[in-house]
PDB file of C-alpha atoms in Angstrom:
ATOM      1  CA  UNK P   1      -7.521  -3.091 -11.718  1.00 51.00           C
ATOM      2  CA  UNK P   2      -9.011  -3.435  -8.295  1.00 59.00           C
ATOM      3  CA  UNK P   3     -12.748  -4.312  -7.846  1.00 63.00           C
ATOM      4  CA  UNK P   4     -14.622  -5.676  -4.514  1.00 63.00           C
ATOM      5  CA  UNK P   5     -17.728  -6.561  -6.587  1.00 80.00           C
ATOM      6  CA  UNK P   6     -17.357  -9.804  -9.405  1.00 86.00           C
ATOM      7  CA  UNK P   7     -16.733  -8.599 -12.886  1.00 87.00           C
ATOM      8  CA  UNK P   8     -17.259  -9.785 -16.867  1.00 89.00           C
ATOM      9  CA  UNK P   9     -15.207 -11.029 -19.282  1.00 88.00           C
ATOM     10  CA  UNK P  10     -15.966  -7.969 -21.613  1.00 89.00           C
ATOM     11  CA  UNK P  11     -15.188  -4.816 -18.758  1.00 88.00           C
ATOM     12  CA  UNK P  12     -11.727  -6.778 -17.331  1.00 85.00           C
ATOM     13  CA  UNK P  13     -10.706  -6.497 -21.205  1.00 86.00           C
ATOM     14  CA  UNK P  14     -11.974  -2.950 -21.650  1.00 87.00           C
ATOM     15  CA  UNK P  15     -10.133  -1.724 -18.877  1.00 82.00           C
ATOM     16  CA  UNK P  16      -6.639  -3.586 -19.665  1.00 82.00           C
ATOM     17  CA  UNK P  17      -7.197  -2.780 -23.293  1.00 85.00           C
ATOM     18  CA  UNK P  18      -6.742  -6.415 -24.352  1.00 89.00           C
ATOM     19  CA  UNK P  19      -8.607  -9.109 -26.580  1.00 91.00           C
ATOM     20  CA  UNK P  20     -11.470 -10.516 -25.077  1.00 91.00           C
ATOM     21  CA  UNK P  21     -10.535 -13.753 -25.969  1.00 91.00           C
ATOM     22  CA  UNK P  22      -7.124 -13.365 -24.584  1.00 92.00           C
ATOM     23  CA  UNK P  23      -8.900 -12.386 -21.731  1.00 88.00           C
ATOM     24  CA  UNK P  24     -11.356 -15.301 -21.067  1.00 87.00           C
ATOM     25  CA  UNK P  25      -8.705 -17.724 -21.296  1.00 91.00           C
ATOM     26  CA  UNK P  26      -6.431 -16.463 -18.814  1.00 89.00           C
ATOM     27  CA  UNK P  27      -9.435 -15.566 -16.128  1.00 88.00           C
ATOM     28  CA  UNK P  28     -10.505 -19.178 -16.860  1.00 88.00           C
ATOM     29  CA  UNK P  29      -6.349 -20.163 -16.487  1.00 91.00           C
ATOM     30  CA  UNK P  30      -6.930 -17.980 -12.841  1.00 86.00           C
ATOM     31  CA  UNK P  31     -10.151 -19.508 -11.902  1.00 86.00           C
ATOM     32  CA  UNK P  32      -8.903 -23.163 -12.611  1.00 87.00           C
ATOM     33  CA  UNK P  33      -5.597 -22.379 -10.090  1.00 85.00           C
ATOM     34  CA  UNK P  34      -8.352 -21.198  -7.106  1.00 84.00           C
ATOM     35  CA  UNK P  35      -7.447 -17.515  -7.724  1.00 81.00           C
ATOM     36  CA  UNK P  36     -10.205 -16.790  -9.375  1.00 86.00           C
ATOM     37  CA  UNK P  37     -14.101 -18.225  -9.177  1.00 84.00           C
ATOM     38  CA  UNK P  38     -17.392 -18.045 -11.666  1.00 85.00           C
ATOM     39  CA  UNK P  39     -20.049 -16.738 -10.144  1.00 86.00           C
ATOM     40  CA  UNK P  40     -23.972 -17.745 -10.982  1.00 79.00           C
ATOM     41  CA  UNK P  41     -23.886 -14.174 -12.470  1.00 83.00           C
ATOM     42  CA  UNK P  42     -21.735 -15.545 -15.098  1.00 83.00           C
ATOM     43  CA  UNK P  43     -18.382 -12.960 -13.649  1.00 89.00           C
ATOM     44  CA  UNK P  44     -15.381 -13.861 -12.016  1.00 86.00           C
ATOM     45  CA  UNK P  45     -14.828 -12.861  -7.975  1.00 85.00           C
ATOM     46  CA  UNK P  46     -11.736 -13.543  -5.934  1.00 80.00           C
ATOM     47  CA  UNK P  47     -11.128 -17.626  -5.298  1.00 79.00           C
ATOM     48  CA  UNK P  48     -10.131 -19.429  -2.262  1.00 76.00           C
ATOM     49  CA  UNK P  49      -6.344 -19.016  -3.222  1.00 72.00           C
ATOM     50  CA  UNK P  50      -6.408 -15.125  -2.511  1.00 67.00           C
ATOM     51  CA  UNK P  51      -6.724 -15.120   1.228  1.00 60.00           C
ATOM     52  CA  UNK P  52      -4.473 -18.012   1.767  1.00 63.00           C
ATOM     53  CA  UNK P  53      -2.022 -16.190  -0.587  1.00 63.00           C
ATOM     54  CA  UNK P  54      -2.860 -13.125   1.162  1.00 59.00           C
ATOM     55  CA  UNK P  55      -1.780 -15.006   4.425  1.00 58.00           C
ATOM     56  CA  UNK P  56       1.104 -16.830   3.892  1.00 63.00           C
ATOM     57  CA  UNK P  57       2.669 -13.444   1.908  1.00 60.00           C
ATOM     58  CA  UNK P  58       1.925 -11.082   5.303  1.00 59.00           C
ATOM     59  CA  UNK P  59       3.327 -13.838   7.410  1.00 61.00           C
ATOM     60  CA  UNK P  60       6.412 -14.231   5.409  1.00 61.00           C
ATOM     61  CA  UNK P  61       6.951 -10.367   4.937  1.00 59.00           C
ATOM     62  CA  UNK P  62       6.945  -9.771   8.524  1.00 63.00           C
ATOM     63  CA  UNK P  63       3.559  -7.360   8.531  1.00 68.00           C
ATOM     64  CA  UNK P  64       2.184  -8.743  11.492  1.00 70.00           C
ATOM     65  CA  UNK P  65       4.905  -7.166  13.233  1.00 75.00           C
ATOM     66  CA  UNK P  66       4.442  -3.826  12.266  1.00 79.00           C
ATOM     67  CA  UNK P  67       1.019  -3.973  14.434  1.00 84.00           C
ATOM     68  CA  UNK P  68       2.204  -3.279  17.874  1.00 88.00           C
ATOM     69  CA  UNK P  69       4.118  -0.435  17.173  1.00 92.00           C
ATOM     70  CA  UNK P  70       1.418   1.185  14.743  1.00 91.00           C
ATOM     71  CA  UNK P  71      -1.092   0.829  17.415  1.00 89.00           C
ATOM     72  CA  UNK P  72       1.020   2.560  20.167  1.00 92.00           C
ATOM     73  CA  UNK P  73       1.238   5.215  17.277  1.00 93.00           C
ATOM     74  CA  UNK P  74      -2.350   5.552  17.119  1.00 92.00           C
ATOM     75  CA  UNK P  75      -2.979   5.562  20.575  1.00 90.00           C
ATOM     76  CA  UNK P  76      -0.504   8.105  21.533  1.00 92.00           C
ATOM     77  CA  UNK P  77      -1.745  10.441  18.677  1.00 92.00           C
ATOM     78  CA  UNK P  78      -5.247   9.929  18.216  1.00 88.00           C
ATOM     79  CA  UNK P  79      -4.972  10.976  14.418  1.00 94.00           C
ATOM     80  CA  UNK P  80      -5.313   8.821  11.033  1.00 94.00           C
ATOM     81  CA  UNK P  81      -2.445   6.354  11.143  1.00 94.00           C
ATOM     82  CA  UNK P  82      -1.879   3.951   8.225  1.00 92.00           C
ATOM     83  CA  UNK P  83       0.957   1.325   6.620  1.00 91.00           C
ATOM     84  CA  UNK P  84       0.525   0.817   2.868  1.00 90.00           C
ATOM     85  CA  UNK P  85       1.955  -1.160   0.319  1.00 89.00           C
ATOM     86  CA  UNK P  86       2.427   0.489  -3.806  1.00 91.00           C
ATOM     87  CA  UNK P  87       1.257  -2.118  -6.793  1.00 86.00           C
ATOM     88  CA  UNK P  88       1.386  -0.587  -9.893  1.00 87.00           C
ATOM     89  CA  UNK P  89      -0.525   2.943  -9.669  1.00 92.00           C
ATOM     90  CA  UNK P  90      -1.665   2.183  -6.107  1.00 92.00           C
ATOM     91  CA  UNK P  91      -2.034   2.194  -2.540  1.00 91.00           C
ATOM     92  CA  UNK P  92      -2.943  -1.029  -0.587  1.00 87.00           C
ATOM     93  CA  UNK P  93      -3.368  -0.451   2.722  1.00 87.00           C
ATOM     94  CA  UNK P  94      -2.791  -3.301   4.941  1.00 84.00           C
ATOM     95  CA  UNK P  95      -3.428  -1.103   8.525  1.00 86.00           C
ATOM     96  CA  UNK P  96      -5.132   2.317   8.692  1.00 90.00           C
ATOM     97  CA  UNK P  97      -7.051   3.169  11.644  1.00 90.00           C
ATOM     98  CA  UNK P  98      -9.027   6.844  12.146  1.00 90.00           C
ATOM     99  CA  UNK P  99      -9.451   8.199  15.285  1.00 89.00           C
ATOM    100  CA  UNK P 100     -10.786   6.171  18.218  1.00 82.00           C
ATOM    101  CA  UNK P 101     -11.051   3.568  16.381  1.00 79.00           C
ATOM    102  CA  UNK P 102     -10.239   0.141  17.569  1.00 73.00           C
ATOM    103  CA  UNK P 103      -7.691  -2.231  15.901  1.00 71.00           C
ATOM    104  CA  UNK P 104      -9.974  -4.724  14.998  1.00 68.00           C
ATOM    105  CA  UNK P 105     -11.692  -2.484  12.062  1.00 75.00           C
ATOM    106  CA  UNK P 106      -7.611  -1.729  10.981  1.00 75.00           C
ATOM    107  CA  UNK P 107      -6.566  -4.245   9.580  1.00 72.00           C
ATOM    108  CA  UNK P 108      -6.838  -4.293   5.440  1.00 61.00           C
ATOM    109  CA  UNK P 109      -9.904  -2.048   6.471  1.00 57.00           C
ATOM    110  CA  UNK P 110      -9.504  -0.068   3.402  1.00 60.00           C
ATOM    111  CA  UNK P 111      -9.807  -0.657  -0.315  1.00 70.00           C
ATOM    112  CA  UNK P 112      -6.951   0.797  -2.784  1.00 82.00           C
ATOM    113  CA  UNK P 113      -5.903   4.277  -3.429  1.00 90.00           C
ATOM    114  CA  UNK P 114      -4.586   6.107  -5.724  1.00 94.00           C
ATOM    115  CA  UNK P 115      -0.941   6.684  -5.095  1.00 96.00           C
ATOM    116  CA  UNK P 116      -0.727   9.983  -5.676  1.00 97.00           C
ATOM    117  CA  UNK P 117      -2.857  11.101  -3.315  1.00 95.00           C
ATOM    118  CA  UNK P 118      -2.250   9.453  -0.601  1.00 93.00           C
ATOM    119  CA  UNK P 119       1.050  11.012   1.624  1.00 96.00           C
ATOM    120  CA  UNK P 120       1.958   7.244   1.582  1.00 96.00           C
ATOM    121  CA  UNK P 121       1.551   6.644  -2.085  1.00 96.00           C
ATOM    122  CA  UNK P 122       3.898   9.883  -2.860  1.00 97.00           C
ATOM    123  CA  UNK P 123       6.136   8.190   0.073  1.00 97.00           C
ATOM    124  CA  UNK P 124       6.268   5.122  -2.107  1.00 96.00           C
ATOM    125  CA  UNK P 125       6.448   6.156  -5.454  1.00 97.00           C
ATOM    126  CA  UNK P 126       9.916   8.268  -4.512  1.00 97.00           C
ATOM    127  CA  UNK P 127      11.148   4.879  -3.996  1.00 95.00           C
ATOM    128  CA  UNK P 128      10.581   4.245  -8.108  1.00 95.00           C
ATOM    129  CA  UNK P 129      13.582   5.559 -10.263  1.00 94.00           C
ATOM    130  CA  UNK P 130      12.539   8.333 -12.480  1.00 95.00           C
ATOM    131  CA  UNK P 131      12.116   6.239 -15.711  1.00 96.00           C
ATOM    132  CA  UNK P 132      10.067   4.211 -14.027  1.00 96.00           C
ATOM    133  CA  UNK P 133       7.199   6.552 -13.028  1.00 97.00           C
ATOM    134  CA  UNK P 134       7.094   7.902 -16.491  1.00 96.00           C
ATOM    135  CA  UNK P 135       6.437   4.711 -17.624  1.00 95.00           C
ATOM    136  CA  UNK P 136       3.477   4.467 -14.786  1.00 95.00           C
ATOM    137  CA  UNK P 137       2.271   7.888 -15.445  1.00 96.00           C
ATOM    138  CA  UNK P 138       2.355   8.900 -19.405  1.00 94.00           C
ATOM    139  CA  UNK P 139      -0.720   9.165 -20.389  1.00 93.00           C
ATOM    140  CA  UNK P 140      -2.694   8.610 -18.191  1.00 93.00           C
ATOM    141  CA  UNK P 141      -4.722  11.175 -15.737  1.00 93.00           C
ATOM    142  CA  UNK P 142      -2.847  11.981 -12.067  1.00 96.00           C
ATOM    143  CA  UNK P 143      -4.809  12.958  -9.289  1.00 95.00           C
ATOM    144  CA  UNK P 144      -3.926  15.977  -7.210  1.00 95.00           C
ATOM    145  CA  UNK P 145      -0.664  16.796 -10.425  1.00 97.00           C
ATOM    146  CA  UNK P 146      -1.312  18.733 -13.517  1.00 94.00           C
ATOM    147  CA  UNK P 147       2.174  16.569 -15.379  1.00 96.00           C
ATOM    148  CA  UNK P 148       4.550  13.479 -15.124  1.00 97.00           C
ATOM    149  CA  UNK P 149       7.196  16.539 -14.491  1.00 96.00           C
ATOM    150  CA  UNK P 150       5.171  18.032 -11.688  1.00 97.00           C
ATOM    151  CA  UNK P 151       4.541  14.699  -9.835  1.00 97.00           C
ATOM    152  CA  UNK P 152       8.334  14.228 -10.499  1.00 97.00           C
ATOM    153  CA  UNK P 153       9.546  17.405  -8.608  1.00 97.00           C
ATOM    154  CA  UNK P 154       6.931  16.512  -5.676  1.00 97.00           C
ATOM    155  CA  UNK P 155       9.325  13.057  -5.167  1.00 97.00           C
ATOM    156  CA  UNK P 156      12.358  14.499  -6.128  1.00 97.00           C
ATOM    157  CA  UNK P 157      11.682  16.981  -3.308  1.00 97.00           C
ATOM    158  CA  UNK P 158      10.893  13.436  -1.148  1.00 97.00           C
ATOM    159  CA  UNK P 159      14.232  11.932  -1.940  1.00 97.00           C
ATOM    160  CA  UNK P 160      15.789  14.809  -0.741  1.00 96.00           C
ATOM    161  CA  UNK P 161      14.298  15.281   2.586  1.00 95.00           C
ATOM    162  CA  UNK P 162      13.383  11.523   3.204  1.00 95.00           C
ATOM    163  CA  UNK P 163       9.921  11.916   4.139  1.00 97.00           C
ATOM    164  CA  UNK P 164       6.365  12.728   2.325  1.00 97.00           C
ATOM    165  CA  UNK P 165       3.850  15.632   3.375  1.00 96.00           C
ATOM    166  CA  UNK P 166       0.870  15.560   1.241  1.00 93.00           C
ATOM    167  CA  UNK P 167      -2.482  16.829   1.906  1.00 89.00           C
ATOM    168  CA  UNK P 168      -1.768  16.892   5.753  1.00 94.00           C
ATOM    169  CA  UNK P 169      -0.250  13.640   5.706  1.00 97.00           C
ATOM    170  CA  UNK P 170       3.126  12.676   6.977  1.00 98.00           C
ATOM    171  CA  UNK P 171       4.922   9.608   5.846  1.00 98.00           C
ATOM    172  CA  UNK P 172       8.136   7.667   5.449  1.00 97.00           C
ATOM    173  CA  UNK P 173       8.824   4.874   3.685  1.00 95.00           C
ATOM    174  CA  UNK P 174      10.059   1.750   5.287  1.00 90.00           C
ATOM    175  CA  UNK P 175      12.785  -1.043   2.924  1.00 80.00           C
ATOM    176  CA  UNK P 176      13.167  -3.894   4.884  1.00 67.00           C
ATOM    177  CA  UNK P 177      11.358  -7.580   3.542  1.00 62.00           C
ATOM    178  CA  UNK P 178       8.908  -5.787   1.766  1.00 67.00           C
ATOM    179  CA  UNK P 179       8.560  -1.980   0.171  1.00 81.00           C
ATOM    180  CA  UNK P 180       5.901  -0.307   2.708  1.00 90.00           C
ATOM    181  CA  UNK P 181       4.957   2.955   3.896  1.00 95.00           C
ATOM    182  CA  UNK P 182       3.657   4.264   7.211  1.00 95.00           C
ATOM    183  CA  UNK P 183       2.172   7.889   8.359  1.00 96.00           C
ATOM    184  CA  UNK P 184      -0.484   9.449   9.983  1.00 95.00           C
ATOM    185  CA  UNK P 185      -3.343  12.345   8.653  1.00 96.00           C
ATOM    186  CA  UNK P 186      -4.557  15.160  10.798  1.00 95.00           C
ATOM    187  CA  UNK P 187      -5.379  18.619  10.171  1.00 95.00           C
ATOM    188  CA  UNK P 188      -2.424  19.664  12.630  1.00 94.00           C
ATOM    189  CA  UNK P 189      -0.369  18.301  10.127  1.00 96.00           C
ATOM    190  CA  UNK P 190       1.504  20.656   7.754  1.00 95.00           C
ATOM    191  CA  UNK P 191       4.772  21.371   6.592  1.00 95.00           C
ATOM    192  CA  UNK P 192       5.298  23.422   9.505  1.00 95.00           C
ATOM    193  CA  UNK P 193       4.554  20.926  12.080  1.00 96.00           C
ATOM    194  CA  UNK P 194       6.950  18.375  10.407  1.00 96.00           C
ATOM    195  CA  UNK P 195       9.935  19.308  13.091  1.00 96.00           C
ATOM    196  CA  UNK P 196       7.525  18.303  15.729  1.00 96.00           C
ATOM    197  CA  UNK P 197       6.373  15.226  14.553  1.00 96.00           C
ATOM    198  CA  UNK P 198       8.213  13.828  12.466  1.00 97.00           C
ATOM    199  CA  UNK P 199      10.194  12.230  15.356  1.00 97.00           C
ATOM    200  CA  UNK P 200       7.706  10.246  16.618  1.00 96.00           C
ATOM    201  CA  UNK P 201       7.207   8.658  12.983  1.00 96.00           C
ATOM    202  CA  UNK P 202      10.971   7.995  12.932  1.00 97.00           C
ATOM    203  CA  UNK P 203      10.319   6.125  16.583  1.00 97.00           C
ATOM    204  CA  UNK P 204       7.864   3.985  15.128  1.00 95.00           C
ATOM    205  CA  UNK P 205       9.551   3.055  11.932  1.00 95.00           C
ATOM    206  CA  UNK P 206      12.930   1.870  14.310  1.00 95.00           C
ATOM    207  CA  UNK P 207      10.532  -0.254  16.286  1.00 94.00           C
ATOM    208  CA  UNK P 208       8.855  -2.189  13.329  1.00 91.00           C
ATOM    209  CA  UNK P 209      12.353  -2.697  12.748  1.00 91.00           C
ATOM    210  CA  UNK P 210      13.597  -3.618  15.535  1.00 89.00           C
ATOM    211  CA  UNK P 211      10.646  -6.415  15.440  1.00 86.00           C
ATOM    212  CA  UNK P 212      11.300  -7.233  12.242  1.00 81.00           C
ATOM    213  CA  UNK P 213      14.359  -8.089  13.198  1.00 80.00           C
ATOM    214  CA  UNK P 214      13.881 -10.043  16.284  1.00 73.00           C
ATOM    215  CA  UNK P 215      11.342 -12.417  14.273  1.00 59.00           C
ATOM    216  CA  UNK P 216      14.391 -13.331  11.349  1.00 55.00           C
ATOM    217  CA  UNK P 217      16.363 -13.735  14.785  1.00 56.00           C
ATOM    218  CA  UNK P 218      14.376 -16.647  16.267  1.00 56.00           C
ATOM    219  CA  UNK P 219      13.882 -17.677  12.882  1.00 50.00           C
ATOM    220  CA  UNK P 220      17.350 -18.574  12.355  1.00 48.00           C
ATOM    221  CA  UNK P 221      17.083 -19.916  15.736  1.00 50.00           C
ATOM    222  CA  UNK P 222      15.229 -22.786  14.922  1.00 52.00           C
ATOM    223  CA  UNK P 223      16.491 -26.366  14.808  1.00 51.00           C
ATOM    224  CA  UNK P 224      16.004 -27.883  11.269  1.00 46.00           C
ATOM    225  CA  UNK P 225      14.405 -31.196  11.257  1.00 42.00           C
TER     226      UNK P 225
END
């Protein structure tokens, strides 16, 4: 579950379907570790651990680098652009900028999505072997699919032609330090506008690449004390 406002005790164990007292002790097990915090409303909010967590893990993965190139992206096309990350049923987007707007209001800008509606999240989630998004999916409600088998043909059809186009989004999925997704939204974008775009995507996903790899260069580079 993903919440931006503190919650209780009783709804955290309604919505994982688990024993309240189960519960309690492992938000108090969280909250003792910094991850967690007790508010004055007697619920739990994000700790002091999260951001520094939250740091050190885009630092180490790399992200940072990605910026450069998704801004030239965004500049040169003036549409939606975005880089995601999946967790669990999910979209976390760490960069997603609309139109004319400036990188500053980018960056983790956006709460969570759901994956399947979100060209990224379907970008993502054809990264997930088959039994695994049956085990994600039975059961439960998807948005935008009618079936498990449905949502399965839409990424089958993804693994096949390497790229996502969902609800006039375009995406590709990117496997290097960390499982991420990048693409841009626009009403020009439709299946048959792929051949004429999809290039530039590719451009961008080489670059973040290429910087990825230039930082593990120097990295290596470094003398060891």
């Amino acid at each position: 579950m993903s919440r931006s406002e503190p919650v209780g005790v009783a709804q955290v164990a309604a919505e994982l379907n688990m024993e309240t007292t189960r519960v309690h002790r492992l938000l108090r097990t969280l909250a003792a570790s910094g991850m967690l915090h007790w508010t004055d409303k007697r619920k739990y909010a994000a700790g002091p651990a999260v951001p520094v967590l939250a740091t050190q893990t885009m630092h180490a993965s790399g992200f940072y680098k990605a910026i450069g190139p998704m801004a030239s992206l965004h500049n040169e096309l003036n549409m939606t652009t975005a880089m995601g990350l999946l967790w669990n049923r999910s979209v976390s987007f760490l960069y997603h900028a609309k139109p004319d707007e400036p990188l500053t209001t980018a960056i983790s800008s956006l709460d969570v999505w759901p994956a399947t509606v979100s060209g990224l999240g379907i970008a993502l989630l054809a990264l997930l072997p088959d039994e695994t998004v049956v085990e994600l999916y039975t059961g439960r409600d998807i948005p935008k699919f009618d079936s498990v088998k449905h949502l399965q043909e839409k990424l089958s059809e993804v693994r096949e032609c390497e790229y996502a186009i969902h609800d006039n989004t375009l995406a590709i999925s990117i496997e290097v330090n960390f499982m991420a997704a990048i693409g841009f939204s626009s009403p020009k974008v439709s299946p048959k506008t792929v051949s004429k775009y999809l290039p530039r995507l590719l451009q961008c996903k080489e670059e973040i690449l290429q910087e990825l790899s230039s930082e593990s260069n120097k990295a290596h580079d470094k003398p060891i004390y």
